[in-house]
XYZ file of N, CA and C in Angstrom:
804
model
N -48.135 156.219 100.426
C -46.726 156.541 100.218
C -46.178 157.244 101.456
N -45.086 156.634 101.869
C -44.272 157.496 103.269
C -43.977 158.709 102.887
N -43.548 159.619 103.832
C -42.986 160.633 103.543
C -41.625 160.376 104.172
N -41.345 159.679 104.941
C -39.932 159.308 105.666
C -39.721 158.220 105.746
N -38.241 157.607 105.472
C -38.035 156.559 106.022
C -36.655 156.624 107.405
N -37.288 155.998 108.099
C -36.149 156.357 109.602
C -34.984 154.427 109.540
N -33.414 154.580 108.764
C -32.957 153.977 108.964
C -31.354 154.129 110.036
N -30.675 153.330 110.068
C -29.430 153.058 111.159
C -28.693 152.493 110.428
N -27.454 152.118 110.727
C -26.259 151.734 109.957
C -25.843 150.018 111.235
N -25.606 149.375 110.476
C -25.514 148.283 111.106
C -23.871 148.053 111.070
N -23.171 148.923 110.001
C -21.992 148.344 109.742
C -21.298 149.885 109.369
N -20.003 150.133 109.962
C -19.259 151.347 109.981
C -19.223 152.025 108.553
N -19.361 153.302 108.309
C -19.540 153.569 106.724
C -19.083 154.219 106.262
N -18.209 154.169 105.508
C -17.059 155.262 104.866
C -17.594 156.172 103.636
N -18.642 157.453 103.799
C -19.424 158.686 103.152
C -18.902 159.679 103.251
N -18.267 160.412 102.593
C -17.330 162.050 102.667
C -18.008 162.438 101.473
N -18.325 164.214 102.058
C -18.065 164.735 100.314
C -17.219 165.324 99.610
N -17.636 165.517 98.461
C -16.642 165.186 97.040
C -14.949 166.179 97.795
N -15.554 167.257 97.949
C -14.227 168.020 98.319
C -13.440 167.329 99.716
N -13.846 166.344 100.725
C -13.566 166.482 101.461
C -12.677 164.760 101.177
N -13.473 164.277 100.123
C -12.328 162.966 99.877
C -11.311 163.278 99.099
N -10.844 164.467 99.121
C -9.476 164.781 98.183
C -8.622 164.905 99.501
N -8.891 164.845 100.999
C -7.693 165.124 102.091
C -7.755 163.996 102.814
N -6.211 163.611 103.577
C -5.420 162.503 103.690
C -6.453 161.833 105.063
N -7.627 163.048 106.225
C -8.237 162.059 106.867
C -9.758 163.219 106.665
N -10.652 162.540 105.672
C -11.779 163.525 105.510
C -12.906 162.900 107.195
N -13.600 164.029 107.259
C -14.472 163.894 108.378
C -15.860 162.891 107.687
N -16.614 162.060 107.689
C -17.582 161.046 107.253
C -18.672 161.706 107.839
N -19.886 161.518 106.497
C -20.799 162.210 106.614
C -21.629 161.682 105.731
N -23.082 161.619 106.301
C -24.101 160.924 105.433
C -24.756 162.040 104.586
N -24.723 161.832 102.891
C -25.113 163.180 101.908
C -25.666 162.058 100.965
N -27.099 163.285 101.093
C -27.965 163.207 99.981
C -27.375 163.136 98.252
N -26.424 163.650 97.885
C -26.303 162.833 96.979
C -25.698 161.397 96.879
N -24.933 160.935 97.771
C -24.887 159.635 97.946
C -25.666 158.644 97.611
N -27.160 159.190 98.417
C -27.942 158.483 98.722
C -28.675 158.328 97.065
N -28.791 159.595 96.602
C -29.132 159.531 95.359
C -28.822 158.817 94.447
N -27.520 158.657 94.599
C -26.657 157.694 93.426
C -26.788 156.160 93.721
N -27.542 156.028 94.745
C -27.758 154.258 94.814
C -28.997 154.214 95.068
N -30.293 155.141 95.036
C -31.206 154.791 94.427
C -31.750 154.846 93.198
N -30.823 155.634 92.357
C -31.016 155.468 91.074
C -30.488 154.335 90.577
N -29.561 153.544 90.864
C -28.955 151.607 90.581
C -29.697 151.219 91.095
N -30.652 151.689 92.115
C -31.952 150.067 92.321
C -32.909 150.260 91.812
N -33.406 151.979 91.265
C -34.573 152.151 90.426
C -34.409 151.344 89.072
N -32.991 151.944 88.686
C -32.673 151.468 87.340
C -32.888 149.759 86.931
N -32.004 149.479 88.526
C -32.433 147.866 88.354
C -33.990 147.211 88.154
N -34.828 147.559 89.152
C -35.798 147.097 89.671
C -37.341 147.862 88.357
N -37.143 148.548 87.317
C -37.891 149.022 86.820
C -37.123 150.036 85.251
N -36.102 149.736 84.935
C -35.632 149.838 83.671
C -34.997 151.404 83.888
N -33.672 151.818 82.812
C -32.916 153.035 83.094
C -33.524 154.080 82.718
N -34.942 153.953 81.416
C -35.537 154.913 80.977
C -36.595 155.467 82.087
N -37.283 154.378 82.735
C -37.867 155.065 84.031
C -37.137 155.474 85.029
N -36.346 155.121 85.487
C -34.969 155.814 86.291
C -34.996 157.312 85.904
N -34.048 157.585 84.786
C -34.179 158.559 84.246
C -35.021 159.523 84.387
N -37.033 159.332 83.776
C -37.908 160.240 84.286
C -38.377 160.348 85.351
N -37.653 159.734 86.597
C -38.120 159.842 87.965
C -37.240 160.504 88.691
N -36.005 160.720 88.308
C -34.620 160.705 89.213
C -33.903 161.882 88.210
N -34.246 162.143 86.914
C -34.045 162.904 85.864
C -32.710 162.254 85.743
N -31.850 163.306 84.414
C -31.095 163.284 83.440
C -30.431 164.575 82.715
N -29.392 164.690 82.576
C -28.735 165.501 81.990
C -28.381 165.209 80.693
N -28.210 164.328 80.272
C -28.084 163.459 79.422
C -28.928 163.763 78.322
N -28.671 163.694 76.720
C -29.765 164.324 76.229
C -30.353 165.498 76.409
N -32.299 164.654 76.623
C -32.857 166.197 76.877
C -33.130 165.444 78.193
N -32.757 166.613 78.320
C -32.852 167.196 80.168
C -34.355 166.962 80.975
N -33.965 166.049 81.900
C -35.625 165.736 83.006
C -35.384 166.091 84.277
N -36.041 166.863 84.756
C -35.833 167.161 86.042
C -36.206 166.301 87.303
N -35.543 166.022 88.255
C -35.805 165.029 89.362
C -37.563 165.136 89.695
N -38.336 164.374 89.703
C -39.783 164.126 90.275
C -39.539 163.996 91.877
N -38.017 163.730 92.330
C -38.464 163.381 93.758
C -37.154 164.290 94.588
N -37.712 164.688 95.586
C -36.897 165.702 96.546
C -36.639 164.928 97.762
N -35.378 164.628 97.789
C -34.561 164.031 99.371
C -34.093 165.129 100.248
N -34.140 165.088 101.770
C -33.665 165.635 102.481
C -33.448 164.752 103.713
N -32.557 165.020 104.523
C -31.886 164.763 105.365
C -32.032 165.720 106.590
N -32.340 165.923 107.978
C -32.475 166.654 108.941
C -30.901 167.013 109.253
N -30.507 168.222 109.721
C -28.672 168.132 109.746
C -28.956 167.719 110.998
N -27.266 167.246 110.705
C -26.678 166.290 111.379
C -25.440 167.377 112.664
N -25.434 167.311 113.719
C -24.382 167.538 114.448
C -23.285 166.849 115.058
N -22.452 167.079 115.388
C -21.248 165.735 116.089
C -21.660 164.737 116.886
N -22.735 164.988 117.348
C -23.232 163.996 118.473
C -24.043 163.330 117.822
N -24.929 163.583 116.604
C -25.920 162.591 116.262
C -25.019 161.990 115.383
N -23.561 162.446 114.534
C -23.344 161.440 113.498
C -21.850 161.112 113.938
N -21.900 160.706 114.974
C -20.632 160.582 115.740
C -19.515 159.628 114.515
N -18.022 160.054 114.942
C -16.920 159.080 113.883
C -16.073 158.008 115.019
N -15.968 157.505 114.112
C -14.615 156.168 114.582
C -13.608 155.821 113.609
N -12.698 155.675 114.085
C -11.583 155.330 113.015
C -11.613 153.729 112.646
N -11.647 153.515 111.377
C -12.095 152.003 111.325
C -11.262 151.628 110.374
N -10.372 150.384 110.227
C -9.565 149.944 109.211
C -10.435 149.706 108.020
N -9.535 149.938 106.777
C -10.482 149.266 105.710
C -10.547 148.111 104.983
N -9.161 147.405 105.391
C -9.102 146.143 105.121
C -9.146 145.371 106.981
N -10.238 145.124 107.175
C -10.150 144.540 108.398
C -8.799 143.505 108.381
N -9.032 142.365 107.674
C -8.187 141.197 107.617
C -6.626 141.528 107.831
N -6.269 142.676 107.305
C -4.887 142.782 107.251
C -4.204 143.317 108.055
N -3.397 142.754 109.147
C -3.210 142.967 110.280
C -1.851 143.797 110.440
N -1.019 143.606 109.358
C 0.127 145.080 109.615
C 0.556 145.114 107.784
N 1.607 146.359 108.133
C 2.210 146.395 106.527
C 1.411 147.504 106.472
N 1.596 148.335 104.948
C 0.609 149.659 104.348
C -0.872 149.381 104.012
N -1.069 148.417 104.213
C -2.485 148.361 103.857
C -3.426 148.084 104.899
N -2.395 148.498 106.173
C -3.350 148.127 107.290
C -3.641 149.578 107.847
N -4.280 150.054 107.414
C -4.548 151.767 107.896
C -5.863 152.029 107.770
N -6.346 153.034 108.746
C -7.447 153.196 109.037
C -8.138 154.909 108.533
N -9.360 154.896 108.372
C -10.080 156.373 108.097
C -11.110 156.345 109.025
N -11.606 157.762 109.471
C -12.765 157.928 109.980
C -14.400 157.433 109.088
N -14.751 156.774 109.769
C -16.387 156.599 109.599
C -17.470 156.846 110.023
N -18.591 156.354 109.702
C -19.630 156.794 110.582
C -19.875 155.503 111.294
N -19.779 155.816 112.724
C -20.262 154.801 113.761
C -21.505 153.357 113.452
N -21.572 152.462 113.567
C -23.057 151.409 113.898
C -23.228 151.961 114.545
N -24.856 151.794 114.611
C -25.777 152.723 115.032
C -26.275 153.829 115.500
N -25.690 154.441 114.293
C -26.305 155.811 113.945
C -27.441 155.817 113.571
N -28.609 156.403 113.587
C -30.148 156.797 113.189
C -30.128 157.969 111.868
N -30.850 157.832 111.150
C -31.051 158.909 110.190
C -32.377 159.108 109.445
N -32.818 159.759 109.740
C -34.203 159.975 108.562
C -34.205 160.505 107.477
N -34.744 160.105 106.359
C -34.419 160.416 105.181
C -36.045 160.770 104.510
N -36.001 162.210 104.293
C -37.043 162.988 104.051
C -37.458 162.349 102.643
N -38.862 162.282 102.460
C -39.046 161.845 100.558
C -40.472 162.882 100.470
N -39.793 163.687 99.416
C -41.399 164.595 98.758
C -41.273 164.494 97.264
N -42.382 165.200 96.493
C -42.263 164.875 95.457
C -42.880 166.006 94.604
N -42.616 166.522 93.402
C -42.959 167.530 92.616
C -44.241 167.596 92.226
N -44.787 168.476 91.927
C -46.547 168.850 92.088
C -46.756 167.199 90.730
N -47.999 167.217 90.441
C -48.463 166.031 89.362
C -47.544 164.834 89.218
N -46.875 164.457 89.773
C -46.522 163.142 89.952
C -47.635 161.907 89.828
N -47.269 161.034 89.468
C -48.005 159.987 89.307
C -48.084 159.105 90.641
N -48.857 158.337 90.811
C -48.971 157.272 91.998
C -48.502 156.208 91.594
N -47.996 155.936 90.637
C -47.348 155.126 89.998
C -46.060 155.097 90.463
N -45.178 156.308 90.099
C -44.189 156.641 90.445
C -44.131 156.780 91.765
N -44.982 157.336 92.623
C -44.761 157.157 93.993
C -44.515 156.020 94.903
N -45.559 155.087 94.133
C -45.510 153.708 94.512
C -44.190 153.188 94.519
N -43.705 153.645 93.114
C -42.144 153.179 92.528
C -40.933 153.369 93.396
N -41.168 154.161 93.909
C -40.124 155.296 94.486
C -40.027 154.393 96.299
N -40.946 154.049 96.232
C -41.483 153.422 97.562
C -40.413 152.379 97.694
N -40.967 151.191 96.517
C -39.942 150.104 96.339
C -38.767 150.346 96.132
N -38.440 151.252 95.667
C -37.391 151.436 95.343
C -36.521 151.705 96.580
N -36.932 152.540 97.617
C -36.109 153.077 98.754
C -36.212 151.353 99.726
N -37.534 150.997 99.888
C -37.776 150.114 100.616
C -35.996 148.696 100.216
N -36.439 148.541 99.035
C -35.460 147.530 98.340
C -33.939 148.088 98.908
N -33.545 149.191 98.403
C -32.357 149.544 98.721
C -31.965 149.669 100.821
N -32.622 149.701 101.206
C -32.899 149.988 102.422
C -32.961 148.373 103.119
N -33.207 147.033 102.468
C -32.768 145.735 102.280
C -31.894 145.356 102.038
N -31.115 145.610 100.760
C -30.698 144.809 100.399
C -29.010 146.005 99.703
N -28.822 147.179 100.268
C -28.106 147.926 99.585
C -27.427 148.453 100.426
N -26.564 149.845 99.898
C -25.799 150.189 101.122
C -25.446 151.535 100.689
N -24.467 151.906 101.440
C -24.311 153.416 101.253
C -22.485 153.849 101.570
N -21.918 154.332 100.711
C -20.523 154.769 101.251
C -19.416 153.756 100.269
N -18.072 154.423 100.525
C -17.092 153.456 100.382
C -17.155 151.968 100.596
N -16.569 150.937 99.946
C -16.659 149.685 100.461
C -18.154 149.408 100.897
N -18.847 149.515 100.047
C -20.250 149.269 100.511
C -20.511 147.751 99.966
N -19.693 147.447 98.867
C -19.856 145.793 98.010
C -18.909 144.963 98.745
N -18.331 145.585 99.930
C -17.906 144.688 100.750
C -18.397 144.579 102.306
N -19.333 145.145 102.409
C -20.885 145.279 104.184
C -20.331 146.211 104.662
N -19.593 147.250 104.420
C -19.415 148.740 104.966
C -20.615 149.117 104.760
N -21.120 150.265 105.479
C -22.327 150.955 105.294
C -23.696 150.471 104.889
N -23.356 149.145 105.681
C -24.728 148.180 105.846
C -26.004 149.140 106.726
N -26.685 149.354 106.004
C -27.959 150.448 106.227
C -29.070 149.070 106.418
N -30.127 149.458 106.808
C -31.156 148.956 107.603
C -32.553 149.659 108.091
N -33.889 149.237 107.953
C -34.762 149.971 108.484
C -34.874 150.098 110.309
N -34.726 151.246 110.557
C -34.469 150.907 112.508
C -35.719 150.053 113.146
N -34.931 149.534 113.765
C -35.986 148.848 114.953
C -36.623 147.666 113.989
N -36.309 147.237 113.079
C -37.497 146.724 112.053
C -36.358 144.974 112.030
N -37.351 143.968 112.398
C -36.727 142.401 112.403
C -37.594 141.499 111.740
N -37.412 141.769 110.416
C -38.722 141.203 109.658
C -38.090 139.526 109.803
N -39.168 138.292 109.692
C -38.608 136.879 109.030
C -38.327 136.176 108.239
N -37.874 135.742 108.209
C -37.712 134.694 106.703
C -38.613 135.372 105.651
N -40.003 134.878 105.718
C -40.792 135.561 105.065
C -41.275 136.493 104.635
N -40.929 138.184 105.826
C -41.123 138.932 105.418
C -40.238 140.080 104.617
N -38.849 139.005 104.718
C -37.602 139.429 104.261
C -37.944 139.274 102.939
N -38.213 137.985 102.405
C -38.435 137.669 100.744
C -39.965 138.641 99.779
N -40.547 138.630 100.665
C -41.837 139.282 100.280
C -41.271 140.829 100.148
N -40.188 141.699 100.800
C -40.220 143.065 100.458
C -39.090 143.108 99.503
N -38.204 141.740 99.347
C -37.471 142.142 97.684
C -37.523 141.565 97.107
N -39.158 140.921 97.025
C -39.423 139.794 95.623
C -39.085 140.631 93.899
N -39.496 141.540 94.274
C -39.134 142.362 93.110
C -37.338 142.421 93.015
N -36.529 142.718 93.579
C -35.439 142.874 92.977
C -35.096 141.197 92.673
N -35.609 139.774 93.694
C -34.998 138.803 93.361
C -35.711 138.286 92.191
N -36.128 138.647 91.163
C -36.437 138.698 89.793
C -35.588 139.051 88.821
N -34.532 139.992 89.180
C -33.417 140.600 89.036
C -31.829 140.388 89.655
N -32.025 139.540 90.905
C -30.635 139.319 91.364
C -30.691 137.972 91.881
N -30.380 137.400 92.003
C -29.497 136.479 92.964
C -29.283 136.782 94.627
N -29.814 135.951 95.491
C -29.849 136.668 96.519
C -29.556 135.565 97.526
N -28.358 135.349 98.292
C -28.049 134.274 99.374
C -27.996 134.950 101.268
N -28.600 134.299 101.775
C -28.525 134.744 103.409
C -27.953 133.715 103.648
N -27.085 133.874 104.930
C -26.390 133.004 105.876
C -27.233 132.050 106.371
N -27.409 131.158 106.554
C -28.084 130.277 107.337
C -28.195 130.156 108.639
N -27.283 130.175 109.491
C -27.250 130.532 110.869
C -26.773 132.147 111.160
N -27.785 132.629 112.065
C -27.308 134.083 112.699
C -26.182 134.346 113.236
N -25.701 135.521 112.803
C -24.096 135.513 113.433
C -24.075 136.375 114.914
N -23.572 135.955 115.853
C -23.139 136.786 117.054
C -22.746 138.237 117.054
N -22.008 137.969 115.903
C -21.434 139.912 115.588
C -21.180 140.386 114.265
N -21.162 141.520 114.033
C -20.270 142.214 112.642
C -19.084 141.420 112.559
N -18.599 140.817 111.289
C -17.139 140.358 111.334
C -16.448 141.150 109.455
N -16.172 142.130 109.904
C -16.431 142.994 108.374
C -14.339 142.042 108.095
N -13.797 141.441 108.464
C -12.754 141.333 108.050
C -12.891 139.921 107.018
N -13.833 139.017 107.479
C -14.534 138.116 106.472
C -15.131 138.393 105.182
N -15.677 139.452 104.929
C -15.776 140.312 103.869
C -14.385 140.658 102.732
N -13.931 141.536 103.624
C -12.857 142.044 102.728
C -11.632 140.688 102.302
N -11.400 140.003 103.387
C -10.569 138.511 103.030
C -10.780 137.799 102.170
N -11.297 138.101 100.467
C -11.410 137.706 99.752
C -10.456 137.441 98.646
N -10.530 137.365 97.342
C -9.210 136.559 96.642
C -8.952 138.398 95.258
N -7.578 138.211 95.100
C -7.923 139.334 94.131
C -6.922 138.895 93.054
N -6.638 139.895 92.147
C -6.396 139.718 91.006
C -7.025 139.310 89.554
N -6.994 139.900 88.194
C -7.817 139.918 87.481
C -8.159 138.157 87.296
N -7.276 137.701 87.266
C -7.806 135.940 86.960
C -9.239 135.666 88.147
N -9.692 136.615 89.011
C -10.853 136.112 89.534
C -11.604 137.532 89.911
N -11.639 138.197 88.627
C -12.658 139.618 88.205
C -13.905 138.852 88.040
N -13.818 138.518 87.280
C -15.236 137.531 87.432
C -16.812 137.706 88.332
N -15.310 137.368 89.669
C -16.356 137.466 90.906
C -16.329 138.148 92.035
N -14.917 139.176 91.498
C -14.521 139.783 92.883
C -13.994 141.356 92.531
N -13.868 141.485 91.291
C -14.023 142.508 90.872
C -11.881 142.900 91.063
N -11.849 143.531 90.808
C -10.123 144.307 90.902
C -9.678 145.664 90.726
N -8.171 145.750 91.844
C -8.538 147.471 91.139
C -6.767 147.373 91.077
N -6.533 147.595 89.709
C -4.706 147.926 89.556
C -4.589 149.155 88.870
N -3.962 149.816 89.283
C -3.128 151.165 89.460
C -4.885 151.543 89.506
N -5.186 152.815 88.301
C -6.198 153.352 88.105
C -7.675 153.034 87.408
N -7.021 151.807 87.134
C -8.176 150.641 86.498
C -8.878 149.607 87.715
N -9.967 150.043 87.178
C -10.986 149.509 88.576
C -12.385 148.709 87.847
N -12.606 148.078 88.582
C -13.529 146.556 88.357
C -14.764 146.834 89.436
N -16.079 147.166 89.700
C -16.283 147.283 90.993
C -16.720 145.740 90.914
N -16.839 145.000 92.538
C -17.014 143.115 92.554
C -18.481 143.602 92.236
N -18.373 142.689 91.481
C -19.688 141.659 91.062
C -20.547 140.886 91.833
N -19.701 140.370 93.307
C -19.910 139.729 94.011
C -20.305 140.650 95.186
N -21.871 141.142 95.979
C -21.291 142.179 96.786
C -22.102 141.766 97.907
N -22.100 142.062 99.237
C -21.826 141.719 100.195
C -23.024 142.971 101.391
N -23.704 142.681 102.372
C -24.425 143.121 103.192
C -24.862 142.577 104.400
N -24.428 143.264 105.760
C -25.527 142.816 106.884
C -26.460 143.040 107.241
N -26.994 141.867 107.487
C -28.601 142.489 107.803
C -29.481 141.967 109.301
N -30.787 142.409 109.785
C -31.172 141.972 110.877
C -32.497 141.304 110.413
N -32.356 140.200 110.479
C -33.736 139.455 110.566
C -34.063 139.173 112.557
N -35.406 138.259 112.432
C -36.022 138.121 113.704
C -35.196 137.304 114.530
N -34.423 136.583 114.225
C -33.650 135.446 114.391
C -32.312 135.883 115.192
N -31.458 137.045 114.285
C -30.527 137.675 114.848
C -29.737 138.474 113.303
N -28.157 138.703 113.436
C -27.367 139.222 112.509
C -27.528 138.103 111.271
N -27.241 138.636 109.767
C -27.243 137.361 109.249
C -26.486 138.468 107.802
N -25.576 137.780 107.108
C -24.410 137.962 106.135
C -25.729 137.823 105.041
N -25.485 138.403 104.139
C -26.777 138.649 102.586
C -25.499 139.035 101.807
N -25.721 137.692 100.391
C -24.620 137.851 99.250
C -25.946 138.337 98.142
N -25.048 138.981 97.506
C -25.983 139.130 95.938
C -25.474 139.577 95.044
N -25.847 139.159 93.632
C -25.133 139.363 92.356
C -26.238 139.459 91.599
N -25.639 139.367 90.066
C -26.404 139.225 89.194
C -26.784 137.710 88.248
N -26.010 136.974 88.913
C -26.361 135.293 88.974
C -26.521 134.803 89.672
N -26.956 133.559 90.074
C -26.603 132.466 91.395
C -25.469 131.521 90.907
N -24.924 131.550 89.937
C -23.798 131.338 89.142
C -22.181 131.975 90.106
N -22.643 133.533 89.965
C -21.257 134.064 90.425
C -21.446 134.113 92.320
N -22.491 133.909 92.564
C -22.508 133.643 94.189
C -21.707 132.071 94.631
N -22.617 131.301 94.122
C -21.814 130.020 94.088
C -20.248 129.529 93.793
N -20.139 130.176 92.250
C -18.895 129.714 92.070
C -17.852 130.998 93.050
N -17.986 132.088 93.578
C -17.358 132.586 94.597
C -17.047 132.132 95.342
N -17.729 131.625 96.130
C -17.786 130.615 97.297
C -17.223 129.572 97.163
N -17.196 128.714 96.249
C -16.259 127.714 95.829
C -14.740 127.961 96.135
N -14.590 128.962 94.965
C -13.199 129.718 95.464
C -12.510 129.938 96.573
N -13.428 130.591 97.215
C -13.113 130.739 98.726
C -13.165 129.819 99.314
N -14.121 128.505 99.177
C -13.864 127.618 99.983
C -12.107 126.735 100.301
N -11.899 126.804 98.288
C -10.563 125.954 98.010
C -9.472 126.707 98.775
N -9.595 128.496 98.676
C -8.577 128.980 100.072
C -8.547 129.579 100.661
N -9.541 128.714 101.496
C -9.717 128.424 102.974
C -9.979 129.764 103.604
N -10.520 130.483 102.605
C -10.462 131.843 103.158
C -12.545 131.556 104.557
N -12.291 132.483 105.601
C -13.512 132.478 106.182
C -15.210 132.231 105.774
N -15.068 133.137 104.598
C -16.561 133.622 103.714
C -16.874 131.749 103.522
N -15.365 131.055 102.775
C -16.149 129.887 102.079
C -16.515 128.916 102.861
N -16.081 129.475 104.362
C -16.668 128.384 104.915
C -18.052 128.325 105.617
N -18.735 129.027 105.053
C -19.795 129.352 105.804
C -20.981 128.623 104.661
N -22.368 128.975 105.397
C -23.376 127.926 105.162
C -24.483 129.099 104.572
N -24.871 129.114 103.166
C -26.088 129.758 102.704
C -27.003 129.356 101.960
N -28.295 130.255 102.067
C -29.236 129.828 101.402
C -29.897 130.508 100.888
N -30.329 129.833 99.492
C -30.189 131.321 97.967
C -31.682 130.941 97.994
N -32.047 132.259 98.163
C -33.376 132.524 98.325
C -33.868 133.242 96.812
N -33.170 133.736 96.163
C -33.694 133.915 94.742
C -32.124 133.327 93.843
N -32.692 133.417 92.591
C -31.419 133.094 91.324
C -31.480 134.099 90.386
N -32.114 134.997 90.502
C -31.770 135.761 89.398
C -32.910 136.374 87.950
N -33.311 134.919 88.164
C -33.982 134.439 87.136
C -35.406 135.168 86.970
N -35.727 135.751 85.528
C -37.125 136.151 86.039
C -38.464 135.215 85.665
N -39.117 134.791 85.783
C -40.179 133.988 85.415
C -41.696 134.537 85.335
């Protein structure tokens, strides 16, 4: 079992805390509870909510205390440097073309993992996959179901093969499509250029006035050996596909592109 995992951000990432996303430009910052709250959705996924629960604890009920301790080394201005980054790339003027501070691509971060006296190796093991998976195939921050805060293991260009072999376990559980050809660059405005309104919640999720949908359909970059490469995933190969369809009919960027669904969902 690691005691660290050392990842980078491949894609700009919009992370503030709680007090600091109540003001009109908060400073972005990578926090451990963040991080917490989306490894408990891949524990939960990847190994059921009741083990979630006694690993990650619960308030809920009767009360379990976390088995596992995260830390983070602090961070100063220079190691977690900001940029102002639009959040709808695609939209090129009008009110919705405005920008917030983020955290830069390629930033470095290590993310401390210990664990409470008698723990199981079970659970350690668990905890393993669990970071490993999310650290694949997950993300971190605002707009993360649209490749904001595309996280990554540093330096690490696994292949074809060794890509499928470290989230055979979640693609038992999800649906999982890579781009087929490597892309030259980040293009985060292909992402967000998707279709909205509730007639296509379905697959894209919606948000009117205070009623919010998160997509279904969500979205990550990643580095294989090859080069950059776009990673869709859901909870079907159903809502990946028929997305894409959609997008293909208008003409939006995403549908025109070429993938290949390396899991369905399905468990066998």
């Amino acid at each position: 079992m690691k005691d660290h995992y050392d990842f980078e951000l491949l894609t700009p990432c919009f992370c503030y805390g709680a007090s600091q996303a109540k003001t009109s430009q908060p400073e972005a910052e990578m926090r451990i509870p963040s991080i917490r709250g989306q490894l408990r959705r891949w524990h939960a996924l990847l190994y059921g909510a009741d083990d979630m629960k006694q690993t990650w604890g619960t308030a809920q009920g009767q009360v379990v205390s976390s088995r596992v301790i995260l830390r983070l080394p602090l961070q100063d201005a220079t190691s977690e440097p900001q940029m102002l980054q639009q959040v709808l790339p695609h939209v090129k003027n009008g009110g919705k073309a405005f920008c917030r501070n983020a955290l830069k691509t390629g930033t470095h971060y290590r993310l401390l993992v210990s664990f409470r006296p008698m723990t199981s190796e079970q659970t350690r093991e668990r905890v393993d996959q669990v970071i490993m998976n999310w650290l694949y195939l997950g993300g971190v921050g605002m707009r993360s179901t649209r490749a904001f805060g595309s996280i990554w293991p540093q330096e690490e260009k696994p292949d074809w093969n060794e890509f499928k072999k470290t989230v055979m376990i979640a693609g038992g559980r999800l649906a999982i499509a890579v781009s087929v050809r490597p892309l030259q660059k980040v293009d985060l405005a292909i992402c967000t250029d998707t279709l909205s309104g509730r007639i296509n919640e379905k697959y894209f999720g919606y948000v009117h006035g205070r009623e919010r949908l998160t997509s279904p359909l969500k979205m990550k970059y990643i580095r294989l050996a090859d080069g950059l490469h776009l990673m869709l995933h859901a909870a079907s190969g159903e809502i990946i596909s028929g997305a894409l369809k959609l997008l293909s009919e208008a003409n939006k960027p995403l549908g025109k592109m070429e993938f290949r669904m390396i899991s369905d969902g399905i468990r066998r």
